[in-house]
Amino acid sequence: MENPKINIRETTLLSDNHYLLQKVTFDYTTEKGTDTQTREVYDRGNGATVLLYNREYGNVVLIRQFRLPTYLNKNETGMMIEACAGLIEEADPAETVRREAIEETGYHISKVEKAFAAYMSPGAVTEILHCFVAEYTKDMKLSEGGGLATEHENIQILEMPFKQALEMVKSGEISDAKTIMLLQYAQINKLLEI
Ligand SMILES: Nc1nc2c(ncn2[C@@H]2O[C@H](COP(=O)(O)OP(=O)(O)O[C@H]3O[C@H](CO)[C@@H](O)[C@H](O)[C@@H]3O)[C@@H](O)[C@H]2O)c(=O)[nH]1
Ligand SMILES: [Mg+2]
């Protein structure tokens, strides 16, 4: 199939209460003709995430926090176990994960390695998420972490054996997409095998 030619006809702002919800009408043209479609698109910017791991201890650092959208969709407690992550503000993705690692886990990491980038929900959300891995050591724990009190983040830090994290993916206790992808990336690339 040839790529369609796209022409954006109209963009209507439905909400800019915190992020942007827009209604977009566009022409989708192929050799068969033109079809006009309308879609709602949620734009909350782009994000970056990092899996902290240590080969020697065989551990990864994850975080646990309440996520309202999951609570509204069958996650009974609303609590989610995730890799540390945040929205890219002014900084580049690597800077973002360094900042978020400090804010959320208290680990002051320096070297980060890009793993991949992924559109998280391409039918509705514009966001691309830049995914990193980084080695941490105990002496990098220089602050408490836990997220920004001003943002009511209430983040719990979980340092656990890599094996246990993989079992939690299997059991469904870890059900966050970026976290599953990063744990499997670490497994495929043997990051935690000495
Ligand atoms: N007042 C208000 N605050 C909001 C709203 N939406 C988000 N926030 C707040 O904005 C802050 C965002 O925190 P970050 O750590 O920067 O982002 P995140 O929520 O962890 O997002 C990360 O994970 C997402 C889910 O996997 C990713 O989608 C995202 O890209 C990023 O990586 C949080 O304190 C959150 O409560 C809103 O509608 N209103
Ligand atoms: Mg976060």
mmCIF file of C-alpha atoms and ligand atoms in Angstrom:
data_model
loop_
_atom_site.group_PDB
_atom_site.id
_atom_site.type_symbol
_atom_site.label_atom_id
_atom_site.label_comp_id
_atom_site.label_asym_id
_atom_site.label_seq_id
_atom_site.Cartn_x
_atom_site.Cartn_y
_atom_site.Cartn_z
ATOM 1 C CA MET A 1 0.000 0.000 0.000
ATOM 2 C CA GLU A 2 1.246 3.474 -0.929
ATOM 3 C CA ASN A 3 1.531 6.006 1.870
ATOM 4 C CA PRO A 4 -1.542 8.237 1.969
ATOM 5 C CA LYS A 5 -1.249 11.996 1.353
ATOM 6 C CA ILE A 6 -2.452 13.887 4.414
ATOM 7 C CA ASN A 7 -3.892 17.363 4.501
ATOM 8 C CA ILE A 8 -4.927 18.830 7.867
ATOM 9 C CA ARG A 9 -8.144 20.805 7.275
ATOM 10 C CA GLU A 10 -9.090 21.986 10.739
ATOM 11 C CA THR A 11 -7.845 21.794 14.326
ATOM 12 C CA THR A 12 -10.245 22.665 17.142
ATOM 13 C CA LEU A 13 -9.113 23.014 20.737
ATOM 14 C CA LEU A 14 -11.435 20.991 23.012
ATOM 15 C CA SER A 15 -9.461 21.495 26.231
ATOM 16 C CA ASP A 16 -6.281 23.174 27.362
ATOM 17 C CA ASN A 17 -7.054 22.729 31.025
ATOM 18 C CA HIS A 18 -3.696 21.075 31.748
ATOM 19 C CA TYR A 19 -2.480 19.521 28.518
ATOM 20 C CA LEU A 20 -4.103 19.813 25.061
ATOM 21 C CA LEU A 21 -7.067 17.889 23.715
ATOM 22 C CA GLN A 22 -7.746 18.691 20.072
ATOM 23 C CA LYS A 23 -10.206 17.631 17.414
ATOM 24 C CA VAL A 24 -8.467 17.327 14.044
ATOM 25 C CA THR A 25 -10.187 16.993 10.679
ATOM 26 C CA PHE A 26 -7.975 15.817 7.820
ATOM 27 C CA ASP A 27 -8.090 14.565 4.237
ATOM 28 C CA TYR A 28 -6.625 11.127 3.645
ATOM 29 C CA THR A 29 -5.870 10.675 -0.057
ATOM 30 C CA THR A 30 -4.827 7.474 -1.827
ATOM 31 C CA GLU A 31 -5.098 6.256 -5.428
ATOM 32 C CA LYS A 32 -8.674 5.286 -4.509
ATOM 33 C CA GLY A 33 -9.648 8.863 -3.659
ATOM 34 C CA THR A 34 -9.994 11.215 -0.721
ATOM 35 C CA ASP A 35 -11.616 10.388 2.550
ATOM 36 C CA THR A 36 -12.201 13.085 5.203
ATOM 37 C CA GLN A 37 -11.771 11.897 8.779
ATOM 38 C CA THR A 38 -11.958 13.421 12.260
ATOM 39 C CA ARG A 39 -9.961 12.259 15.287
ATOM 40 C CA GLU A 40 -9.493 13.457 18.863
ATOM 41 C CA VAL A 41 -5.832 13.792 19.815
ATOM 42 C CA TYR A 42 -4.384 14.241 23.314
ATOM 43 C CA ASP A 43 -1.097 16.147 23.444
ATOM 44 C CA ARG A 44 0.720 16.020 26.777
ATOM 45 C CA GLY A 45 4.189 16.477 25.304
ATOM 46 C CA ASN A 46 6.882 13.837 25.147
ATOM 47 C CA GLY A 47 8.394 11.777 27.930
ATOM 48 C CA ALA A 48 11.506 9.932 29.010
ATOM 49 C CA THR A 49 12.000 6.906 31.248
ATOM 50 C CA VAL A 50 14.957 5.021 32.701
ATOM 51 C CA LEU A 51 15.476 1.565 34.144
ATOM 52 C CA LEU A 52 18.103 1.701 36.896
ATOM 53 C CA TYR A 53 19.966 -1.593 37.220
ATOM 54 C CA ASN A 54 23.012 -3.010 38.930
ATOM 55 C CA ARG A 55 24.706 -6.144 37.652
ATOM 56 C CA GLU A 56 26.577 -6.867 40.851
ATOM 57 C CA TYR A 57 23.524 -6.721 43.146
ATOM 58 C CA GLY A 58 21.280 -8.221 40.451
ATOM 59 C CA ASN A 59 18.735 -5.511 41.266
ATOM 60 C CA VAL A 60 16.601 -2.949 39.506
ATOM 61 C CA VAL A 61 15.052 0.205 40.968
ATOM 62 C CA LEU A 62 11.372 0.766 40.255
ATOM 63 C CA ILE A 63 8.790 3.107 41.738
ATOM 64 C CA ARG A 64 5.203 2.646 42.888
ATOM 65 C CA GLN A 65 2.564 5.352 42.675
ATOM 66 C CA PHE A 66 -1.156 5.972 42.288
ATOM 67 C CA ARG A 67 -2.306 6.404 38.663
ATOM 68 C CA LEU A 68 -5.870 7.674 38.391
ATOM 69 C CA PRO A 69 -6.570 6.530 34.782
ATOM 70 C CA THR A 70 -5.776 2.925 35.749
ATOM 71 C CA TYR A 71 -8.007 3.215 38.848
ATOM 72 C CA LEU A 72 -10.833 4.255 36.529
ATOM 73 C CA ASN A 73 -10.151 1.227 34.335
ATOM 74 C CA LYS A 74 -10.120 -1.933 36.458
ATOM 75 C CA ASN A 75 -6.919 -1.446 38.495
ATOM 76 C CA GLU A 76 -8.529 -1.878 41.921
ATOM 77 C CA THR A 77 -5.981 0.047 43.999
ATOM 78 C CA GLY A 78 -4.797 2.354 41.218
ATOM 79 C CA MET A 79 -1.215 1.631 42.289
ATOM 80 C CA MET A 80 1.303 1.027 39.474
ATOM 81 C CA ILE A 81 4.866 -0.268 39.563
ATOM 82 C CA GLU A 82 6.891 1.595 36.948
ATOM 83 C CA ALA A 83 10.336 2.591 35.810
ATOM 84 C CA CYS A 84 11.075 6.149 36.840
ATOM 85 C CA ALA A 85 9.817 8.602 34.204
ATOM 86 C CA GLY A 86 8.790 12.131 33.526
ATOM 87 C CA LEU A 87 7.652 14.582 30.951
ATOM 88 C CA ILE A 88 10.344 16.337 28.950
ATOM 89 C CA GLU A 89 10.194 19.964 29.888
ATOM 90 C CA GLU A 90 12.940 22.230 28.600
ATOM 91 C CA ALA A 91 15.700 19.638 28.768
ATOM 92 C CA ASP A 92 16.644 16.869 26.351
ATOM 93 C CA PRO A 93 15.561 13.258 27.053
ATOM 94 C CA ALA A 94 18.842 12.206 28.735
ATOM 95 C CA GLU A 95 18.718 15.261 31.028
ATOM 96 C CA THR A 96 15.087 14.509 31.802
ATOM 97 C CA VAL A 97 15.817 10.988 33.042
ATOM 98 C CA ARG A 98 18.715 12.239 35.174
ATOM 99 C CA ARG A 99 16.411 14.847 36.766
ATOM 100 C CA GLU A 100 13.559 12.377 37.235
ATOM 101 C CA ALA A 101 15.878 9.736 38.742
ATOM 102 C CA ILE A 102 16.903 12.278 41.400
ATOM 103 C CA GLU A 103 13.361 13.525 42.056
ATOM 104 C CA GLU A 104 11.681 10.127 42.082
ATOM 105 C CA THR A 105 14.352 7.672 43.347
ATOM 106 C CA GLY A 106 17.069 9.812 44.969
ATOM 107 C CA TYR A 107 19.726 8.183 42.765
ATOM 108 C CA HIS A 108 22.060 10.705 41.103
ATOM 109 C CA ILE A 109 22.994 8.778 37.978
ATOM 110 C CA SER A 110 25.398 10.114 35.395
ATOM 111 C CA LYS A 111 25.821 7.738 32.444
ATOM 112 C CA VAL A 112 22.581 6.818 30.685
ATOM 113 C CA GLU A 113 22.217 4.637 27.602
ATOM 114 C CA LYS A 114 19.449 5.093 25.031
ATOM 115 C CA ALA A 115 17.514 1.864 24.504
ATOM 116 C CA PHE A 116 14.667 2.803 22.116
ATOM 117 C CA ALA A 117 11.824 5.276 21.616
ATOM 118 C CA ALA A 118 8.166 4.308 21.371
ATOM 119 C CA TYR A 119 4.805 5.918 20.654
ATOM 120 C CA MET A 120 2.807 4.854 23.679
ATOM 121 C CA SER A 121 -0.735 5.027 22.353
ATOM 122 C CA PRO A 122 -0.525 6.044 18.670
ATOM 123 C CA GLY A 123 -4.258 6.032 17.983
ATOM 124 C CA ALA A 124 -4.979 8.827 20.443
ATOM 125 C CA VAL A 125 -1.916 10.302 22.144
ATOM 126 C CA THR A 126 0.877 12.232 20.389
ATOM 127 C CA GLU A 127 3.532 11.305 22.964
ATOM 128 C CA ILE A 128 6.783 9.598 22.056
ATOM 129 C CA LEU A 129 8.598 8.102 25.019
ATOM 130 C CA HIS A 130 12.417 7.964 25.030
ATOM 131 C CA CYS A 131 13.575 4.888 26.929
ATOM 132 C CA PHE A 132 16.947 4.575 28.682
ATOM 133 C CA VAL A 133 18.841 2.166 30.906
ATOM 134 C CA ALA A 134 21.443 3.259 33.458
ATOM 135 C CA GLU A 135 23.702 1.500 35.928
ATOM 136 C CA TYR A 136 23.385 2.696 39.511
ATOM 137 C CA THR A 137 25.412 1.979 42.638
ATOM 138 C CA LYS A 138 24.422 2.410 46.295
ATOM 139 C CA ASP A 139 26.725 5.425 46.682
ATOM 140 C CA MET A 140 24.675 7.306 44.068
ATOM 141 C CA LYS A 141 21.763 7.452 46.526
ATOM 142 C CA LEU A 142 22.275 11.041 47.660
ATOM 143 C CA SER A 143 18.748 12.181 48.384
ATOM 144 C CA GLU A 144 15.431 10.773 49.514
ATOM 145 C CA GLY A 145 13.512 10.733 46.222
ATOM 146 C CA GLY A 146 9.786 10.101 46.446
ATOM 147 C CA GLY A 147 8.733 12.752 43.931
ATOM 148 C CA LEU A 148 7.862 16.405 44.306
ATOM 149 C CA ALA A 149 5.733 17.165 47.351
ATOM 150 C CA THR A 150 4.416 20.241 45.517
ATOM 151 C CA GLU A 151 3.000 17.909 42.833
ATOM 152 C CA HIS A 152 1.589 15.418 45.402
ATOM 153 C CA GLU A 153 3.576 12.630 43.757
ATOM 154 C CA ASN A 154 3.866 10.295 46.830
ATOM 155 C CA ILE A 155 6.270 7.901 45.164
ATOM 156 C CA GLN A 156 7.477 4.728 46.868
ATOM 157 C CA ILE A 157 10.903 3.401 45.795
ATOM 158 C CA LEU A 158 11.236 -0.345 45.199
ATOM 159 C CA GLU A 159 14.668 -1.905 44.822
ATOM 160 C CA MET A 160 14.183 -5.531 43.904
ATOM 161 C CA PRO A 161 15.927 -8.498 42.292
ATOM 162 C CA PHE A 162 15.693 -8.377 38.494
ATOM 163 C CA LYS A 163 14.332 -11.937 38.592
ATOM 164 C CA GLN A 164 11.477 -10.834 40.841
ATOM 165 C CA ALA A 165 10.618 -7.957 38.502
ATOM 166 C CA LEU A 166 10.430 -10.371 35.563
ATOM 167 C CA GLU A 167 8.166 -12.663 37.610
ATOM 168 C CA MET A 168 5.947 -9.682 38.404
ATOM 169 C CA VAL A 169 5.552 -9.050 34.661
ATOM 170 C CA LYS A 170 4.456 -12.660 34.259
ATOM 171 C CA SER A 171 2.020 -12.498 37.189
ATOM 172 C CA GLY A 172 0.565 -9.170 36.031
ATOM 173 C CA GLU A 173 1.733 -7.246 39.117
ATOM 174 C CA ILE A 174 3.761 -5.097 36.725
ATOM 175 C CA SER A 175 1.423 -3.954 33.971
ATOM 176 C CA ASP A 176 2.927 -0.666 32.816
ATOM 177 C CA ALA A 177 4.007 -0.834 29.151
ATOM 178 C CA LYS A 178 7.264 1.150 29.376
ATOM 179 C CA THR A 179 8.359 -0.873 32.395
ATOM 180 C CA ILE A 180 7.626 -4.215 30.723
ATOM 181 C CA MET A 181 9.507 -3.100 27.596
ATOM 182 C CA LEU A 182 12.542 -1.952 29.567
ATOM 183 C CA LEU A 183 12.693 -5.099 31.713
ATOM 184 C CA GLN A 184 12.486 -7.250 28.593
ATOM 185 C CA TYR A 185 15.130 -5.072 26.900
ATOM 186 C CA ALA A 186 17.418 -5.723 29.882
ATOM 187 C CA GLN A 187 16.696 -9.438 29.652
ATOM 188 C CA ILE A 188 17.267 -9.697 25.875
ATOM 189 C CA ASN A 189 20.481 -7.687 26.088
ATOM 190 C CA LYS A 190 21.665 -9.618 29.164
ATOM 191 C CA LEU A 191 22.292 -6.410 31.122
ATOM 192 C CA LEU A 192 22.094 -8.169 34.462
ATOM 193 C CA GLU A 193 24.143 -11.278 33.666
ATOM 194 C CA ILE A 194 27.694 -11.161 35.002
HETATM 195 N N1 LIG B 1 -2.826 19.522 38.166
HETATM 196 C C1 LIG B 1 -2.623 18.558 37.297
HETATM 197 N N2 LIG B 1 -1.480 17.888 37.372
HETATM 198 C C2 LIG B 1 -1.271 16.913 36.476
HETATM 199 C C3 LIG B 1 -2.196 16.582 35.454
HETATM 200 N N3 LIG B 1 -1.689 15.578 34.714
HETATM 201 C C4 LIG B 1 -0.487 15.298 35.256
HETATM 202 N N4 LIG B 1 -0.249 16.095 36.309
HETATM 203 C C5 LIG B 1 0.924 16.073 37.189
HETATM 204 O O1 LIG B 1 2.104 16.353 36.458
HETATM 205 C C6 LIG B 1 3.204 15.647 37.030
HETATM 206 C C7 LIG B 1 3.924 14.851 35.952
HETATM 207 O O2 LIG B 1 4.949 14.102 36.557
HETATM 208 P P1 LIG B 1 6.143 13.487 35.697
HETATM 209 O O3 LIG B 1 6.923 12.602 36.605
HETATM 210 O O4 LIG B 1 6.828 14.562 34.922
HETATM 211 O O5 LIG B 1 5.384 12.624 34.608
HETATM 212 P P2 LIG B 1 4.699 11.221 34.777
HETATM 213 O O6 LIG B 1 3.286 11.401 35.129
HETATM 214 O O7 LIG B 1 5.523 10.312 35.624
HETATM 215 O O8 LIG B 1 4.754 10.724 33.283
HETATM 216 C C8 LIG B 1 5.673 9.771 32.839
HETATM 217 O O9 LIG B 1 5.070 8.548 32.755
HETATM 218 C C9 LIG B 1 3.926 8.555 31.897
HETATM 219 C C10 LIG B 1 3.178 7.273 32.009
HETATM 220 O O10 LIG B 1 3.949 6.175 31.718
HETATM 221 C C11 LIG B 1 4.353 8.877 30.497
HETATM 222 O O11 LIG B 1 3.209 8.958 29.693
HETATM 223 C C12 LIG B 1 5.064 10.207 30.489
HETATM 224 O O12 LIG B 1 5.666 10.458 29.247
HETATM 225 C C13 LIG B 1 6.159 10.227 31.485
HETATM 226 O O13 LIG B 1 7.200 9.394 31.050
HETATM 227 C C14 LIG B 1 2.641 14.739 38.109
HETATM 228 O O14 LIG B 1 2.840 15.310 39.360
HETATM 229 C C15 LIG B 1 1.163 14.687 37.761
HETATM 230 O O15 LIG B 1 0.365 14.442 38.884
HETATM 231 C C16 LIG B 1 -3.432 17.318 35.401
HETATM 232 O O16 LIG B 1 -4.301 17.109 34.581
HETATM 233 N N5 LIG B 1 -3.576 18.291 36.361
HETATM 234 MG MG MG B 2 7.047 10.516 36.946
#
